[in-house]
């Protein structure tokens, strides 16, 4: 695969083999309570159970395992609000490569602490005033290290696509053809990879993204056919879903495959985080809960349907988690 | 099977087929963080993902599905501190049978609310002063309903044994022969059922129980060969593990099969609940966390070994959960 050519389903299959030893094949879980309150059959892919607590490890490891530590002794650099940071740091540690991660100074404390716990050096910047990408590129040039993008990269997309590969195969094993699949979305890497898998394995499933209100760049981009930018850069409870606009490469895939987009409010997200605690017994962070939020808020009519949802991560500070639970 | 004959592995296999449609086949999960900090390979059976948030649904459903609703229109009665209560209530609801549950008045609010949400009538009693069993038996006699015991019953034991059946088969599928298996223990129904499965499928695994300090009736009973009683009736953070002594039937099996017993303090349990939040991203209640607590506290030398642990439930009130997380 060329560095700038679009990945294909075959790349997702290759990624799946490449990451198999280090990534977890996460299960598919079901909740009678969720089935009852939606009137459908819901299959849940709980990616907080993935190594590093989010799906991001998949793409990061698929990218980094293809670097040669001897060719790249200077290691890797990334910029991220937190989950990609942890994915890159953990993958680099497994490959004995140094990692520098540029994170916004308002990133959740747990995300920063975890990133450092994998041996990475964290450089913070001001989310509003500084360009994280430029800082990371500067570090890469200065140190001679390799920049690992968060989504606009064929290996990253293929790695995240293994979520979709596993989900489609396990649904098939259960004799379920999903009518709808709901996936959290920011830069669009996860959904692009999942689209590659579903295009090949479950083409009749309507794959849709869910975004935070005010950060609905994919919804607007699908409407106009152009990559639209968000006006806001912060202000959603979903710290993981604040990308400014769809990625170039990811949007080429997503434009072709996506069937819809939904937006959820902070309160709908809080309800979903509390529901996951109470009924699913898993820890999900706000950005990881948007697909569940859309389902619980009735944005998708699930009655009589089979619906897949991805819970994409569970790295949430105790303060925020307990504040959500106490208000629920 | 006679009502009072000991269950066998075959009964566990029959239970597995009987409950398959309504119970969840819970996954086996692994955590690189847990592997790293123990030096072993740990396979985790997360029963908080089971219907009703604990393994108890398995045994209750296996018992109740064998009742005929037309022969037993008066339904079922049970006494329980909360997880068996939910299991019985949910199973009875699925079979359209009325259920009355006798619960101690200090049971966690979530456990009581969930039990009522499955349509059961809850009768509370004073944990210290009243005999829950006698109250439940009185109701059964008066109403002509069937008492569903929490552990000392062959169908209950066989149902809980499906946890062990699934665990042993999935470990084998991963080419792992467990050296040690750690299981939370109160009346001994879960561990008795698991013992039946491991005796048949993984006889070289050392199966051990974990109990709260001060409620180590199994440890002392194994030492003396007699069913010993606990002096205390309350005072542990593990509200689900306060049975007075091993069951008769369960102890016959457990005496034959168990290889050891460990006790954990409330603080060790709190650490395990917080670890599960932080690293495993699952919600585990204190009683459900004792096996993890024993492992994290180093009571078992896991270095270089394969260790299985059961996280047996996740029904914990927000107040208690957040108080544990905030102190961690």
XYZ file of C-alpha atoms in Angstrom:
656
model
C 0.000 0.000 0.000
C 1.310 3.475 -0.897
C 1.499 5.955 1.956
C -1.215 8.128 0.455
C -3.425 5.624 -1.308
C -6.783 4.783 0.220
C -6.809 1.639 2.331
C -9.060 -1.262 1.343
C -10.773 -4.115 3.146
C -7.699 -6.229 2.440
C -5.644 -3.780 4.498
C -8.094 -4.233 7.383
C -7.616 -8.005 7.143
C -3.829 -7.579 7.145
C -4.056 -5.217 10.127
C -6.147 -7.767 11.988
C -3.369 -10.348 11.677
C -0.683 -7.777 12.485
C -2.277 -6.625 15.751
C -3.649 -10.011 16.866
C -0.933 -10.788 19.378
C -1.003 -7.467 21.221
C -4.525 -6.126 20.773
C -7.548 -7.707 22.415
C -10.319 -9.216 20.334
C -13.043 -7.437 22.288
C -16.289 -9.336 22.840
C -19.745 -8.395 21.636
C -22.100 -7.945 24.565
C -25.856 -7.685 24.866
C -28.059 -6.178 27.524
C -31.649 -7.329 28.081
C -32.286 -3.898 29.624
C -31.077 -2.107 26.497
C -32.986 -4.475 24.224
C -36.121 -3.894 26.291
C -35.918 -0.108 26.316
C -35.164 0.182 22.589
C -37.466 -2.580 21.395
C -34.679 -3.925 19.203
C -31.725 -6.257 19.503
C -28.596 -4.296 20.273
C -25.079 -5.703 19.865
C -22.515 -3.670 21.770
C -18.797 -3.552 20.901
C -17.131 -2.440 24.161
C -13.801 -0.937 23.111
C -13.078 0.318 26.618
C -12.020 -3.291 27.138
C -9.318 -2.800 24.494
C -5.700 -2.362 25.552
C -5.236 1.294 26.720
C -8.996 1.614 27.285
C -9.958 2.629 23.755
C -9.914 1.372 20.145
C -7.026 3.734 19.367
C -4.409 1.123 20.190
C -5.438 -0.851 17.106
C -4.508 1.793 14.572
C -1.460 3.026 16.447
C -0.027 -0.464 16.763
C -0.787 -1.291 13.135
C 1.169 1.815 12.122
C 4.075 1.476 14.534
C 4.638 -2.266 14.120
C 5.466 -1.528 10.486
C 8.307 0.806 11.492
C 11.670 -0.773 11.940
C 13.143 0.194 15.315
C 16.631 0.190 13.800
C 15.630 2.476 10.983
C 13.719 4.677 13.389
C 15.707 4.807 16.623
C 14.386 8.319 17.226
C 10.913 6.928 17.684
C 7.541 8.477 17.102
C 5.620 11.694 17.706
C 1.872 12.207 17.874
C -0.651 14.855 18.837
C -3.817 13.812 20.555
C -6.379 14.778 23.148
C -5.693 11.535 24.935
C -6.811 8.208 23.526
C -4.590 8.212 20.452
C -1.875 9.434 22.818
C -2.230 6.309 24.939
C -2.471 4.058 21.899
C 0.723 5.453 20.383
C 2.578 5.426 23.708
C 1.632 1.803 24.446
C 2.438 0.651 20.902
C 5.806 2.457 20.930
C 6.652 0.920 24.298
C 5.909 -2.573 22.972
C 8.255 -1.895 20.036
C 10.943 -0.289 22.227
C 10.623 3.053 20.474
C 10.642 6.388 22.295
C 7.454 8.451 21.945
C 6.690 12.142 22.356
C 3.028 13.109 22.583
C 1.657 16.631 22.226
C -1.517 16.965 24.299
C -3.812 19.909 25.042
C -3.417 21.199 28.584
C -7.102 20.511 29.307
C -6.858 16.800 28.508
C -8.273 14.540 31.251
C -5.685 13.805 33.932
C -6.133 10.047 33.528
C -5.319 10.224 29.823
C -2.151 12.152 30.463
C -1.080 9.937 33.378
C -1.700 6.768 31.380
C 0.245 8.125 28.422
C 3.205 8.815 30.681
C 2.822 5.406 32.324
C 3.607 3.825 28.942
C 6.930 5.670 28.978
C 6.043 8.506 26.609
C 7.147 12.103 27.033
C 4.139 14.416 27.133
C 4.396 17.983 25.807
C 1.357 20.123 26.584
C -0.004 23.003 24.572
C -2.880 25.474 24.731
C -5.850 23.940 22.913
C -7.229 27.273 21.727
C -4.079 29.184 20.922
C -1.532 26.684 19.691
C -1.507 24.385 16.683
C -0.830 20.904 18.062
C -0.165 19.485 14.642
C 2.504 22.118 13.900
C 4.177 21.524 17.258
C 4.272 17.786 16.639
C 5.585 18.238 13.106
C 8.299 20.537 14.453
C 9.350 17.905 16.987
C 9.381 15.203 14.311
C 11.616 17.286 12.059
C 13.901 18.335 14.867
C 14.305 14.843 16.327
C 14.147 12.856 13.124
C 11.218 10.889 14.447
C 8.081 9.650 12.675
C 4.767 11.450 13.030
C 1.886 9.050 13.711
C -1.330 10.785 12.658
C -4.528 10.243 14.622
C -6.724 9.311 11.642
C -5.607 10.499 8.218
C -3.335 7.568 7.464
C -4.082 4.302 5.670
C -2.493 2.132 8.371
C -4.352 3.907 11.150
C -7.660 3.555 9.287
C -6.985 -0.123 8.556
C -6.135 -0.745 12.205
C -9.311 0.903 13.479
C -11.211 -1.071 10.855
C -10.507 -4.244 12.815
C -13.274 -3.092 15.184
C -15.661 -3.434 12.263
C -14.148 -6.707 11.067
C -14.595 -8.308 14.485
C -18.063 -6.853 14.892
C -19.300 -8.030 11.486
C -17.874 -11.539 11.886
C -19.261 -11.998 15.391
C -22.691 -10.672 14.380
C -22.710 -13.171 11.524
C -21.701 -15.957 13.901
C -24.808 -15.064 15.914
C -26.940 -15.108 12.756
C -27.608 -11.382 13.053
C -27.563 -9.075 10.050
C -27.335 -5.607 11.526
C -29.853 -3.151 10.159
C -28.034 -0.150 11.577
C -24.588 0.470 13.064
C -23.882 3.597 15.138
C -20.275 4.720 15.646
C -18.747 7.676 17.521
C -16.934 10.030 15.177
C -14.352 12.813 15.369
C -11.671 12.806 12.661
C -13.348 9.815 11.088
C -10.644 7.138 11.280
C -12.649 4.595 13.247
C -15.718 4.963 11.070
C -13.678 4.880 7.852
C -12.071 1.595 8.867
C -15.389 0.168 9.984
C -16.919 1.228 6.669
C -14.284 -0.772 4.786
C -15.147 -3.842 6.831
C -18.918 -3.444 6.548
C -18.797 -2.641 2.829
C -17.191 -6.051 2.370
C -18.909 -8.130 5.040
C -22.298 -6.574 5.755
C -23.141 -4.229 2.861
C -26.826 -3.972 3.742
C -26.127 -2.458 7.177
C -26.788 1.270 7.331
C -23.611 2.598 8.910
C -24.078 5.981 10.629
C -21.909 8.307 12.686
C -22.793 10.040 15.920
C -21.198 13.371 16.848
C -21.575 15.846 19.716
C -23.920 18.771 19.057
C -21.873 21.706 17.781
C -19.211 19.319 16.456
C -21.297 17.840 13.673
C -18.746 18.404 10.915
C -19.444 14.992 9.385
C -23.183 15.595 9.231
C -22.657 18.903 7.461
C -19.901 17.542 5.243
C -22.107 14.668 4.101
C -24.848 17.187 3.287
C -22.613 19.441 1.219
C -20.203 16.843 -0.126
C -17.356 19.054 1.116
C -15.263 18.756 4.266
C -16.874 21.345 6.559
C -15.208 22.778 9.635
C -16.662 23.196 13.137
C -16.912 26.713 14.489
C -16.112 25.550 17.998
C -12.855 24.041 19.197
C -14.013 23.202 22.709
C -17.160 23.230 24.830
C -18.455 19.661 24.523
C -18.293 17.126 27.325
C -16.874 14.737 24.694
C -13.174 15.624 24.978
C -12.273 12.848 22.537
C -14.488 14.138 19.724
C -13.302 17.697 19.130
C -11.521 17.395 15.768
C -11.983 20.502 13.645
C -13.135 18.723 10.493
C -13.224 15.314 8.786
C -9.882 13.957 7.614
C -9.175 14.043 3.888
C -8.544 10.352 3.442
C -11.165 9.289 5.949
C -13.800 11.479 4.302
C -13.165 9.959 0.892
C -14.153 6.612 2.346
C -16.905 7.911 4.606
C -18.571 9.951 1.874
C -18.835 6.767 -0.173
C -20.172 4.551 2.615
C -22.010 6.492 5.324
C -25.790 6.386 5.392
C -26.471 8.978 8.063
C -25.278 11.150 10.925
C -26.775 11.997 14.305
C -25.846 14.575 16.924
C -26.296 14.256 20.683
C -26.356 16.805 23.495
C -24.119 16.747 26.556
C -27.102 15.715 28.684
C -27.888 12.817 26.368
C -24.266 11.738 26.673
C -24.403 11.948 30.474
C -27.508 9.762 30.475
C -25.663 7.207 28.366
C -22.609 7.165 30.658
C -24.893 6.588 33.653
C -26.886 3.918 31.791
C -23.672 2.071 30.958
C -22.682 2.109 34.636
C -26.085 1.001 35.855
C -27.143 -1.511 33.222
C -24.057 -2.566 31.274
C -21.578 -2.421 34.196
C -18.888 -0.864 32.028
C -17.020 2.425 32.306
C -17.498 4.578 29.227
C -16.163 8.083 28.705
C -18.392 10.808 27.205
C -16.903 10.642 23.710
C -17.183 6.867 23.799
C -20.853 6.984 24.738
C -22.341 9.059 21.887
C -23.652 6.083 19.894
C -25.385 4.704 22.974
C -26.674 8.216 23.686
C -28.226 8.472 20.228
C -29.926 5.110 20.702
C -31.238 5.898 24.201
C -32.461 9.319 23.083
C -34.520 7.664 20.357
C -32.722 9.323 17.432
C -32.778 5.949 15.714
C -35.956 3.893 15.675
C -34.610 0.555 16.837
C -37.957 -1.202 17.291
C -37.812 -4.630 15.698
C -34.343 -3.959 14.316
C -30.845 -5.253 14.928
C -28.613 -2.365 15.887
C -24.872 -2.371 16.506
C -23.198 0.299 18.625
C -19.547 0.940 19.372
C -18.582 2.156 22.845
C -15.233 3.524 21.789
C -13.400 4.271 25.031
C -13.497 4.393 28.817
C -10.774 6.784 29.945
C -12.651 9.144 32.231
C -11.465 10.913 35.358
C -13.072 9.876 38.637
C -14.339 13.428 39.289
C -16.206 13.634 36.013
C -17.521 10.076 36.215
C -18.875 10.504 39.733
C -20.336 13.891 38.955
C -22.276 12.298 36.074
C -23.407 9.332 38.202
C -24.436 11.507 41.123
C -26.582 13.698 38.888
C -28.270 10.742 37.211
C -31.647 -35.820 39.312
C -33.199 -36.255 42.784
C -33.904 -33.066 44.692
C -31.300 -33.859 47.308
C -28.700 -35.791 45.370
C -25.433 -34.069 44.568
C -25.270 -32.529 41.107
C -22.648 -33.751 38.642
C -20.812 -32.282 35.674
C -23.557 -33.657 33.456
C -26.042 -31.448 35.320
C -23.845 -28.449 34.555
C -23.896 -29.367 30.873
C -27.685 -29.700 30.956
C -27.964 -26.351 32.748
C -25.809 -24.743 30.101
C -28.269 -25.788 27.390
C -31.254 -24.846 29.534
C -30.117 -21.281 30.208
C -28.487 -20.608 26.815
C -31.340 -18.581 25.364
C -31.774 -16.194 28.286
C -28.375 -16.025 29.993
C -25.367 -14.364 28.423
C -22.282 -16.358 27.539
C -19.936 -13.840 29.169
C -16.562 -13.290 27.497
C -13.142 -13.942 28.946
C -11.115 -10.729 29.078
C -7.451 -9.991 29.620
C -5.667 -6.889 30.817
C -2.047 -6.166 29.912
C -1.912 -3.993 33.035
C -3.020 -6.874 35.259
C -0.684 -9.301 33.521
C 2.177 -6.853 33.995
C 1.581 -6.205 37.668
C 1.145 -9.875 38.561
C 3.822 -11.294 36.266
C 1.383 -13.951 35.101
C -1.313 -14.371 32.515
C -4.696 -13.612 34.009
C -7.977 -14.627 32.394
C -10.912 -12.695 33.804
C -14.520 -13.930 33.749
C -16.590 -10.722 34.096
C -19.941 -11.850 35.458
C -21.112 -8.291 36.008
C -21.832 -8.508 32.283
C -24.323 -11.306 32.999
C -28.045 -10.591 32.912
C -29.002 -8.873 36.219
C -25.362 -7.862 36.777
C -24.200 -11.043 38.503
C -23.784 -14.794 37.918
C -26.810 -15.456 40.124
C -29.220 -15.374 37.188
C -27.699 -18.631 35.893
C -28.664 -20.769 38.861
C -31.985 -19.047 39.468
C -33.071 -19.479 35.865
C -31.916 -23.107 35.776
C -34.073 -23.763 38.832
C -37.129 -21.774 37.814
C -37.267 -22.882 34.183
C -37.839 -26.417 35.475
C -40.965 -25.333 37.343
C -44.191 -25.518 35.447
C -46.079 -22.203 35.662
C -49.376 -24.091 35.602
C -48.360 -26.349 38.430
C -46.922 -23.412 40.344
C -49.195 -20.459 39.724
C -48.317 -19.124 43.168
C -44.774 -18.523 42.000
C -41.539 -18.458 43.925
C -40.047 -17.111 47.135
C -36.380 -16.451 47.921
C -34.279 -14.790 50.575
C -31.175 -12.944 49.502
C -28.970 -9.956 50.207
C -29.473 -8.817 46.642
C -27.888 -10.657 43.730
C -29.808 -13.908 44.099
C -32.832 -11.651 44.640
C -32.344 -10.085 41.220
C -31.602 -13.423 39.594
C -34.770 -15.013 40.958
C -36.901 -11.957 40.170
C -35.660 -11.756 36.566
C -36.015 -15.510 36.003
C -39.519 -15.527 37.477
C -40.511 -12.585 35.294
C -39.300 -14.415 32.180
C -41.437 -17.425 33.169
C -44.455 -15.282 34.108
C -44.333 -16.404 37.729
C -44.883 -14.065 40.685
C -41.909 -13.718 43.029
C -41.573 -12.600 46.642
C -38.063 -11.811 47.863
C -37.050 -11.418 51.502
C -34.116 -8.990 51.723
C -32.242 -7.515 54.684
C -33.077 -3.866 55.284
C -29.419 -2.875 54.794
C -29.202 -4.308 51.255
C -27.809 -1.848 48.691
C -30.538 0.366 47.257
C -29.655 -0.620 43.685
C -30.143 -4.305 44.454
C -33.551 -3.700 45.953
C -34.644 -1.331 43.167
C -33.510 -3.761 40.475
C -35.314 -6.642 42.168
C -38.527 -4.618 42.181
C -37.929 -3.548 38.579
C -38.238 -7.230 37.564
C -41.717 -7.256 39.080
C -40.923 -8.981 42.366
C -42.452 -8.073 45.726
C -39.718 -7.250 48.241
C -40.229 -7.972 51.944
C -37.518 -6.528 54.161
C -36.294 -7.864 57.470
C -33.735 -6.973 60.114
C -30.441 -8.671 59.195
C -29.312 -9.140 62.775
C -32.571 -9.940 64.537
C -34.711 -11.850 62.076
C -34.227 -15.200 60.374
C -34.643 -14.510 56.654
C -34.872 -18.170 55.827
C -37.702 -18.731 58.297
C -39.608 -15.728 56.966
C -39.225 -16.994 53.392
C -40.290 -20.502 54.380
C -43.321 -19.078 56.148
C -44.335 -17.153 53.034
C -43.829 -20.243 50.866
C -46.048 -22.332 53.112
C -48.687 -19.678 53.443
C -48.847 -18.859 49.721
C -48.198 -22.329 48.376
C -45.191 -21.040 46.434
C -41.801 -22.657 45.817
C -38.739 -21.644 47.805
C -35.690 -21.066 45.578
C -32.588 -21.463 47.748
C -29.549 -19.279 47.129
C -27.014 -22.108 46.954
C -27.931 -25.391 48.625
C -29.800 -26.866 45.711
C -28.560 -29.102 42.889
C -30.144 -26.992 40.133
C -28.745 -23.771 41.543
C -25.271 -25.309 41.818
C -25.473 -26.715 38.286
C -26.580 -23.332 36.941
C -23.722 -21.458 38.613
C -21.400 -24.167 37.303
C -21.937 -22.863 33.780
C -19.539 -20.041 34.732
C -16.862 -22.718 35.129
C -17.911 -24.599 32.014
C -17.608 -21.479 29.867
C -14.358 -20.462 31.531
C -12.708 -23.864 31.102
C -13.776 -24.222 27.467
C -12.678 -20.716 26.513
C -9.325 -21.112 28.288
C -8.790 -24.347 26.356
C -9.693 -22.583 23.106
C -6.897 -20.137 23.892
C -4.504 -23.000 24.618
C -4.261 -22.013 28.269
C -4.292 -24.574 31.061
C -5.014 -22.550 34.176
C -2.641 -23.203 37.073
C -4.907 -21.491 39.571
C -8.508 -20.306 39.625
C -9.738 -17.809 42.238
C -13.462 -17.505 42.926
C -15.468 -15.326 45.341
C -17.286 -17.423 47.907
C -20.154 -17.027 50.363
C -22.561 -19.981 50.640
C -20.438 -21.851 48.113
C -22.870 -22.409 45.238
C -20.794 -20.704 42.565
C -17.588 -22.435 43.581
C -19.308 -25.820 43.897
C -20.648 -25.568 40.362
C -17.304 -24.359 39.055
C -15.609 -27.257 40.817
C -17.841 -29.728 38.968
C -16.831 -28.153 35.665
C -13.114 -27.976 36.444
C -12.995 -31.480 37.885
C -14.178 -32.680 34.491
C -12.495 -30.244 32.127
C -9.364 -28.913 33.818
C -8.525 -31.257 36.714
C -4.983 -29.943 37.150
C -6.143 -26.403 37.936
C -5.899 -25.544 41.633
C -9.330 -24.106 42.353
C -9.380 -21.801 45.403
C -11.963 -19.623 47.116
C -11.557 -16.072 48.315
C -13.577 -14.755 51.262
C -13.735 -11.495 53.212
C -11.645 -11.384 56.398
C -13.866 -12.361 59.321
C -16.141 -14.335 56.988
C -13.673 -17.111 56.221
C -15.987 -19.985 57.050
C -14.820 -21.989 54.040
C -11.148 -21.642 54.986
C -11.866 -22.872 58.507
C -14.255 -25.557 57.321
C -11.673 -26.929 54.910
C -9.148 -27.009 57.775
C -11.410 -28.880 60.164
C -13.394 -30.898 57.643
C -16.570 -29.617 59.344
C -18.899 -26.804 58.280
C -17.790 -23.953 60.568
C -19.862 -20.865 61.254
C -18.783 -17.214 61.153
C -19.034 -15.271 64.382
C -20.018 -12.119 62.540
C -23.199 -11.530 60.567
C -22.264 -8.117 59.205
C -19.343 -5.710 59.140
C -17.656 -6.465 55.806
C -17.804 -4.162 52.802
C -18.723 -7.309 50.814
C -22.495 -7.277 51.291
C -22.878 -10.234 48.933
C -20.565 -12.539 50.902
C -22.062 -12.643 54.384
C -23.496 -16.177 54.557
C -23.177 -17.670 58.018
C -21.549 -20.935 56.939
C -20.956 -23.197 53.912
C -23.990 -24.920 52.497
C -24.380 -28.642 53.197
C -24.564 -29.786 49.613
C -22.079 -27.215 48.349
C -19.568 -28.164 51.015
C -19.728 -31.843 50.095
C -18.523 -30.883 46.627
C -16.145 -28.149 47.732
C -14.451 -30.287 50.386
C -13.670 -32.824 47.662
C -12.361 -30.317 45.108
C -11.010 -27.129 46.683
C -7.252 -26.670 46.863
C -7.096 -23.553 49.023
C -8.759 -20.502 50.516
C -7.672 -16.884 50.888
C -9.103 -13.981 52.850
C -8.975 -10.307 51.902
C -9.453 -7.124 53.892
C -11.931 -4.359 53.091
C -9.054 -2.138 51.973
C -7.760 -4.802 49.606
C -11.260 -5.087 48.184
C -11.495 -1.303 47.731
C -8.192 -1.341 45.853
C -9.545 -4.041 43.566
C -12.772 -2.135 42.839
C -10.713 0.953 41.939
C -8.282 -1.110 39.835
C -11.195 -2.590 37.900
C -12.505 0.912 37.182
C -9.132 2.301 36.176
C -7.595 -0.596 34.285
C -10.351 -3.024 33.332
C -13.089 -0.409 32.751
C -15.724 -2.561 34.397
C -17.953 -1.921 37.405
C -17.438 -4.527 40.101
C -19.087 -4.584 43.515
C -17.026 -5.350 46.638
C -18.155 -8.968 46.976
C -17.491 -9.494 43.286
C -13.949 -8.161 43.565
C -12.447 -10.434 46.241
C -10.642 -12.760 43.805
C -9.062 -9.787 42.056
C -8.225 -8.344 45.468
C -6.396 -11.528 46.493
C -4.409 -11.454 43.265
C -3.502 -7.752 43.511
C -2.551 -8.128 47.177
C -0.103 -10.864 46.230
C -1.796 -13.636 48.226
C -1.224 -15.889 45.237
C 2.146 -15.949 43.511
C 1.055 -15.528 39.904
C 4.523 -15.024 38.400
C 4.883 -17.181 35.324
C 1.500 -18.784 35.913
C -1.878 -18.782 34.242
C -4.485 -17.580 36.685
C -8.234 -17.376 36.234
C -10.374 -15.037 38.312
C -14.116 -14.591 38.491
C -15.520 -11.079 38.974
C -18.886 -12.244 40.197
C -21.074 -9.131 40.197
C -21.341 -5.397 39.632
C -24.394 -4.173 41.529
C -22.982 -1.340 43.605
C -24.639 1.896 44.672
C -23.224 5.112 43.216
C -22.412 6.493 46.677
C -20.280 3.523 47.644
C -18.621 3.252 44.238
C -17.648 6.916 44.145
C -16.483 6.883 47.730
C -14.126 4.009 46.857
C -12.892 5.712 43.679
C -12.375 9.053 45.375
C -10.281 7.481 48.117
C -8.125 5.510 45.667
